mmCIF file of C-alpha atoms in Angstrom:
data_model
loop_
_atom_site.group_PDB
_atom_site.id
_atom_site.type_symbol
_atom_site.label_atom_id
_atom_site.label_comp_id
_atom_site.label_asym_id
_atom_site.label_seq_id
_atom_site.Cartn_x
_atom_site.Cartn_y
_atom_site.Cartn_z
ATOM 1 C CA UNK A 1 82.667 80.785 103.193
ATOM 2 C CA UNK A 2 86.228 80.744 101.963
ATOM 3 C CA UNK A 3 87.765 84.137 101.343
ATOM 4 C CA UNK A 4 90.825 85.443 99.578
ATOM 5 C CA UNK A 5 93.982 84.439 101.413
ATOM 6 C CA UNK A 6 97.141 86.475 101.372
ATOM 7 C CA UNK A 7 100.509 85.638 102.814
ATOM 8 C CA UNK A 8 102.433 86.797 104.587
ATOM 9 C CA UNK A 9 100.251 89.250 106.487
ATOM 10 C CA UNK A 10 103.224 91.335 107.507
ATOM 11 C CA UNK A 11 106.650 91.646 105.948
ATOM 12 C CA UNK A 12 109.638 93.748 106.871
ATOM 13 C CA UNK A 13 112.435 94.140 104.348
ATOM 14 C CA UNK A 14 115.436 96.368 103.892
ATOM 15 C CA UNK A 15 116.088 98.624 100.937
ATOM 16 C CA UNK A 16 117.274 96.810 97.819
ATOM 17 C CA UNK A 17 115.975 93.464 99.059
ATOM 18 C CA UNK A 18 113.331 91.413 97.291
ATOM 19 C CA UNK A 19 109.905 90.337 98.480
ATOM 20 C CA UNK A 20 107.316 87.859 97.269
ATOM 21 C CA UNK A 21 103.664 88.244 98.155
ATOM 22 C CA UNK A 22 101.208 85.419 97.624
ATOM 23 C CA UNK A 23 97.510 85.439 96.941
ATOM 24 C CA UNK A 24 95.085 82.520 96.966
ATOM 25 C CA UNK A 25 91.755 83.470 95.375
ATOM 26 C CA UNK A 26 88.349 82.281 96.428
ATOM 27 C CA UNK A 27 87.811 78.740 95.108
ATOM 28 C CA UNK A 28 86.581 78.744 91.485
ATOM 29 C CA UNK A 29 87.613 82.363 90.985
ATOM 30 C CA UNK A 30 89.827 82.648 87.927
ATOM 31 C CA UNK A 31 90.703 86.337 88.050
ATOM 32 C CA UNK A 32 93.143 87.996 90.419
ATOM 33 C CA UNK A 33 93.870 91.688 90.906
ATOM 34 C CA UNK A 34 96.680 93.347 92.839
ATOM 35 C CA UNK A 35 96.314 96.750 94.467
ATOM 36 C CA UNK A 36 98.695 98.911 96.445
ATOM 37 C CA UNK A 37 97.465 101.180 99.213
ATOM 38 C CA UNK A 38 99.940 103.677 100.579
ATOM 39 C CA UNK A 39 99.462 105.295 104.007
ATOM 40 C CA UNK A 40 96.363 107.443 103.936
ATOM 41 C CA UNK A 41 95.814 106.702 100.259
ATOM 42 C CA UNK A 42 93.129 104.872 98.370
ATOM 43 C CA UNK A 43 94.047 101.537 96.762
ATOM 44 C CA UNK A 44 95.744 101.800 93.387
ATOM 45 C CA UNK A 45 95.443 99.071 90.790
ATOM 46 C CA UNK A 46 98.710 97.354 89.888
ATOM 47 C CA UNK A 47 98.000 94.371 87.678
ATOM 48 C CA UNK A 48 95.437 91.652 86.998
ATOM 49 C CA UNK A 49 95.342 88.122 85.648
ATOM 50 C CA UNK A 50 92.586 86.114 84.045
ATOM 51 C CA UNK A 51 93.040 82.420 83.396
ATOM 52 C CA UNK A 52 96.778 82.702 84.083
ATOM 53 C CA UNK A 53 97.283 85.464 81.532
ATOM 54 C CA UNK A 54 97.910 89.100 82.351
ATOM 55 C CA UNK A 55 94.667 90.895 81.604
ATOM 56 C CA UNK A 56 95.444 94.467 82.576
ATOM 57 C CA UNK A 57 98.264 96.562 83.905
ATOM 58 C CA UNK A 58 98.182 99.681 85.990
ATOM 59 C CA UNK A 59 100.802 101.720 87.775
ATOM 60 C CA UNK A 60 103.116 98.824 88.520
ATOM 61 C CA UNK A 61 106.832 99.646 88.665
ATOM 62 C CA UNK A 62 109.169 97.741 86.372
ATOM 63 C CA UNK A 63 110.843 96.374 89.508
ATOM 64 C CA UNK A 64 107.672 94.435 90.217
ATOM 65 C CA UNK A 65 106.463 91.380 88.369
ATOM 66 C CA UNK A 66 103.587 89.032 88.934
ATOM 67 C CA UNK A 67 102.127 85.843 87.611
ATOM 68 C CA UNK A 68 99.171 83.557 88.072
ATOM 69 C CA UNK A 69 99.771 79.847 88.375
ATOM 70 C CA UNK A 70 97.849 76.811 87.180
ATOM 71 C CA UNK A 71 96.025 76.565 90.520
ATOM 72 C CA UNK A 72 95.024 80.252 90.069
ATOM 73 C CA UNK A 73 97.066 81.522 92.955
ATOM 74 C CA UNK A 74 99.153 84.565 92.172
ATOM 75 C CA UNK A 75 102.479 85.928 93.332
ATOM 76 C CA UNK A 76 103.735 89.487 93.264
ATOM 77 C CA UNK A 77 107.503 89.710 93.130
ATOM 78 C CA UNK A 78 109.118 92.934 94.173
ATOM 79 C CA UNK A 79 112.813 93.597 93.687
ATOM 80 C CA UNK A 80 115.189 96.413 94.604
ATOM 81 C CA UNK A 81 112.762 97.530 97.267
ATOM 82 C CA UNK A 82 112.545 101.213 98.027
ATOM 83 C CA UNK A 83 111.238 103.011 101.086
ATOM 84 C CA UNK A 84 108.290 104.207 99.025
ATOM 85 C CA UNK A 85 107.186 100.627 98.450
ATOM 86 C CA UNK A 86 106.020 100.446 102.052
ATOM 87 C CA UNK A 87 102.296 99.952 101.753
ATOM 88 C CA UNK A 88 99.411 97.599 102.183
ATOM 89 C CA UNK A 89 99.156 95.249 99.215
ATOM 90 C CA UNK A 90 95.780 93.795 98.476
ATOM 91 C CA UNK A 91 94.809 90.944 96.286
ATOM 92 C CA UNK A 92 91.243 90.617 95.046
ATOM 93 C CA UNK A 93 89.548 87.860 93.113
ATOM 94 C CA UNK A 94 86.497 87.479 90.951
ATOM 95 C CA UNK A 95 84.923 85.047 88.566
ATOM 96 C CA UNK A 96 85.129 84.860 84.793
ATOM 97 C CA UNK A 97 87.301 87.846 84.112
ATOM 98 C CA UNK A 98 85.263 89.965 86.437
ATOM 99 C CA UNK A 99 82.600 90.824 83.919
ATOM 100 C CA UNK A 100 79.699 91.887 86.040
ATOM 101 C CA UNK A 101 80.929 89.854 88.967
ATOM 102 C CA UNK A 102 81.706 90.835 92.512
ATOM 103 C CA UNK A 103 85.291 91.484 93.439
ATOM 104 C CA UNK A 104 86.412 90.310 96.879
ATOM 105 C CA UNK A 105 89.520 91.525 98.620
ATOM 106 C CA UNK A 106 91.957 89.687 100.822
ATOM 107 C CA UNK A 107 93.133 90.996 104.196
ATOM 108 C CA UNK A 108 96.262 92.476 102.652
ATOM 109 C CA UNK A 109 99.993 92.167 103.199
ATOM 110 C CA UNK A 110 101.590 95.035 105.034
ATOM 111 C CA UNK A 111 105.058 95.583 103.619
ATOM 112 C CA UNK A 112 107.480 97.763 105.516
ATOM 113 C CA UNK A 113 110.755 98.682 103.860
ATOM 114 C CA UNK A 114 113.437 100.021 106.186
ATOM 115 C CA UNK B 1 92.331 114.747 89.229
ATOM 116 C CA UNK B 2 90.440 112.166 91.217
ATOM 117 C CA UNK B 3 88.134 110.059 89.058
ATOM 118 C CA UNK B 4 85.928 109.240 92.013
ATOM 119 C CA UNK B 5 84.941 111.837 94.535
ATOM 120 C CA UNK B 6 83.462 110.862 97.855
ATOM 121 C CA UNK B 7 81.658 113.104 100.249
ATOM 122 C CA UNK B 8 81.845 113.802 103.019
ATOM 123 C CA UNK B 9 85.493 112.988 103.747
ATOM 124 C CA UNK B 10 84.682 112.353 107.375
ATOM 125 C CA UNK B 11 81.533 112.063 109.371
ATOM 126 C CA UNK B 12 80.687 111.827 113.048
ATOM 127 C CA UNK B 13 77.152 110.767 113.854
ATOM 128 C CA UNK B 14 75.389 109.893 117.049
ATOM 129 C CA UNK B 15 74.400 106.291 117.483
ATOM 130 C CA UNK B 16 70.953 105.682 116.089
ATOM 131 C CA UNK B 17 71.122 108.451 113.497
ATOM 132 C CA UNK B 18 70.913 107.938 109.751
ATOM 133 C CA UNK B 19 73.646 109.001 107.377
ATOM 134 C CA UNK B 20 74.429 109.138 103.682
ATOM 135 C CA UNK B 21 77.746 108.922 101.850
ATOM 136 C CA UNK B 22 77.999 109.940 98.213
ATOM 137 C CA UNK B 23 80.304 108.814 95.447
ATOM 138 C CA UNK B 24 80.481 110.661 92.124
ATOM 139 C CA UNK B 25 82.400 109.523 89.076
ATOM 140 C CA UNK B 26 83.828 111.731 86.355
ATOM 141 C CA UNK B 27 83.602 108.818 83.925
ATOM 142 C CA UNK B 28 81.006 106.327 82.761
ATOM 143 C CA UNK B 29 80.359 103.655 85.321
ATOM 144 C CA UNK B 30 80.448 100.001 84.350
ATOM 145 C CA UNK B 31 80.075 98.908 87.937
ATOM 146 C CA UNK B 32 80.121 100.580 91.324
ATOM 147 C CA UNK B 33 81.372 98.823 94.449
ATOM 148 C CA UNK B 34 81.134 99.753 98.082
ATOM 149 C CA UNK B 35 83.670 98.482 100.590
ATOM 150 C CA UNK B 36 84.277 99.046 104.263
ATOM 151 C CA UNK B 37 87.776 99.162 105.682
ATOM 152 C CA UNK B 38 88.943 99.222 109.250
ATOM 153 C CA UNK B 39 92.211 101.085 109.661
ATOM 154 C CA UNK B 40 95.067 99.089 108.167
ATOM 155 C CA UNK B 41 92.878 96.092 107.452
ATOM 156 C CA UNK B 42 91.302 94.487 104.429
ATOM 157 C CA UNK B 43 88.418 95.761 102.349
ATOM 158 C CA UNK B 44 85.118 94.151 103.230
ATOM 159 C CA UNK B 45 82.791 93.847 100.268
ATOM 160 C CA UNK B 46 79.434 95.477 100.903
ATOM 161 C CA UNK B 47 77.626 95.769 97.594
ATOM 162 C CA UNK B 48 78.027 95.976 93.857
ATOM 163 C CA UNK B 49 75.706 98.012 91.650
ATOM 164 C CA UNK B 50 75.592 97.841 87.900
ATOM 165 C CA UNK B 51 72.356 99.069 86.499
ATOM 166 C CA UNK B 52 70.946 102.546 86.617
ATOM 167 C CA UNK B 53 68.376 102.862 89.343
ATOM 168 C CA UNK B 54 69.613 99.714 91.029
ATOM 169 C CA UNK B 55 69.260 99.614 94.768
ATOM 170 C CA UNK B 56 70.607 96.977 97.124
ATOM 171 C CA UNK B 57 70.332 96.530 100.852
ATOM 172 C CA UNK B 58 72.232 94.529 103.398
ATOM 173 C CA UNK B 59 71.079 94.751 106.974
ATOM 174 C CA UNK B 60 70.895 98.489 107.661
ATOM 175 C CA UNK B 61 72.955 99.595 104.685
ATOM 176 C CA UNK B 62 71.361 100.580 101.384
ATOM 177 C CA UNK B 63 73.150 101.642 98.229
ATOM 178 C CA UNK B 64 71.698 103.188 95.102
ATOM 179 C CA UNK B 65 73.113 103.892 91.697
ATOM 180 C CA UNK B 66 72.115 106.824 89.524
ATOM 181 C CA UNK B 67 73.706 105.937 86.217
ATOM 182 C CA UNK B 68 72.827 109.206 84.503
ATOM 183 C CA UNK B 69 74.439 111.270 87.204
ATOM 184 C CA UNK B 70 77.298 108.743 87.480
ATOM 185 C CA UNK B 71 76.678 108.762 91.169
ATOM 186 C CA UNK B 72 76.019 106.329 93.987
ATOM 187 C CA UNK B 73 74.886 106.857 97.527
ATOM 188 C CA UNK B 74 75.306 104.660 100.579
ATOM 189 C CA UNK B 75 72.747 105.110 103.301
ATOM 190 C CA UNK B 76 73.046 103.698 106.805
ATOM 191 C CA UNK B 77 69.923 103.589 108.913
ATOM 192 C CA UNK B 78 70.058 103.734 112.715
ATOM 193 C CA UNK B 79 73.848 103.761 112.853
ATOM 194 C CA UNK B 80 75.708 101.658 115.394
ATOM 195 C CA UNK B 81 79.293 101.761 116.671
ATOM 196 C CA UNK B 82 79.979 98.656 114.551
ATOM 197 C CA UNK B 83 79.375 100.787 111.444
ATOM 198 C CA UNK B 84 82.447 102.875 112.188
ATOM 199 C CA UNK B 85 85.237 102.617 109.665
ATOM 200 C CA UNK B 86 86.309 103.915 106.304
ATOM 201 C CA UNK B 87 83.852 103.501 103.474
ATOM 202 C CA UNK B 88 85.361 103.294 100.028
ATOM 203 C CA UNK B 89 83.575 103.362 96.736
ATOM 204 C CA UNK B 90 85.327 101.634 93.879
ATOM 205 C CA UNK B 91 84.319 101.911 90.265
ATOM 206 C CA UNK B 92 84.976 100.069 87.080
ATOM 207 C CA UNK B 93 85.315 102.973 84.643
ATOM 208 C CA UNK B 94 86.943 101.059 81.854
ATOM 209 C CA UNK B 95 84.808 97.950 81.594
ATOM 210 C CA UNK B 96 87.524 95.484 82.476
ATOM 211 C CA UNK B 97 86.839 95.353 86.159
ATOM 212 C CA UNK B 98 90.014 96.997 87.437
ATOM 213 C CA UNK B 99 88.775 99.403 90.060
ATOM 214 C CA UNK B 100 89.587 102.980 90.809
ATOM 215 C CA UNK B 101 88.752 104.084 94.307
ATOM 216 C CA UNK B 102 87.402 107.168 95.919
ATOM 217 C CA UNK B 103 89.287 108.882 98.692
ATOM 218 C CA UNK B 104 87.117 107.279 101.319
ATOM 219 C CA UNK B 105 84.754 108.506 103.992
ATOM 220 C CA UNK B 106 85.812 108.055 107.576
ATOM 221 C CA UNK B 107 82.795 107.363 109.748
ATOM 222 C CA UNK B 108 82.738 107.624 113.516
ATOM 223 C CA UNK B 109 79.648 106.699 115.473
ATOM 224 C CA UNK B 110 79.459 108.198 118.920
ATOM 225 C CA UNK B 111 77.500 106.473 121.683
#
């Protein structure tokens, strides 16, 4: 069965550069969530989208922005990267706003900021 | 403070032994998820529990939800080396499906 796809899988950037992470949800899933997992930390919710509209916002820095497109894929844009942004970024998807539905995670994008 | 507490933090069991991992929430649970993560890799969905008293099984893994206690347990029967990894419980404590996660339980299964 098709799973959540994230690209790239690995990304190395320098401080103050920008990065764009992409997420392709499971087919028919209309809700996308972004999480950040720092080294040795549990995943922290960043932001979510339902039907191309932002549905919830967590601890996402102002330097980050995200959107969901008409084909339901989502992109997380990160600017003015800092060393502390180095983390594993997960995208998850679910169906119908997530209400009572399972949430599946992608393999993650490992971002390293040097 | 952590909204979700997992115990134990780490566990080493001999192959073939049973084990239980607990997850306790300080808030009302609208949904409780169990995931498995290999180091530095993605989260593999195991189970989702929503109703009090609900119990689900997949192969040798069983999870239960005690809604009143705001607690879930994950039980592995006859553990195998393939069960090794980090088990994370995630909970919807707001009702809008964004998840907060526990600190994880690192499981090692020795031959």
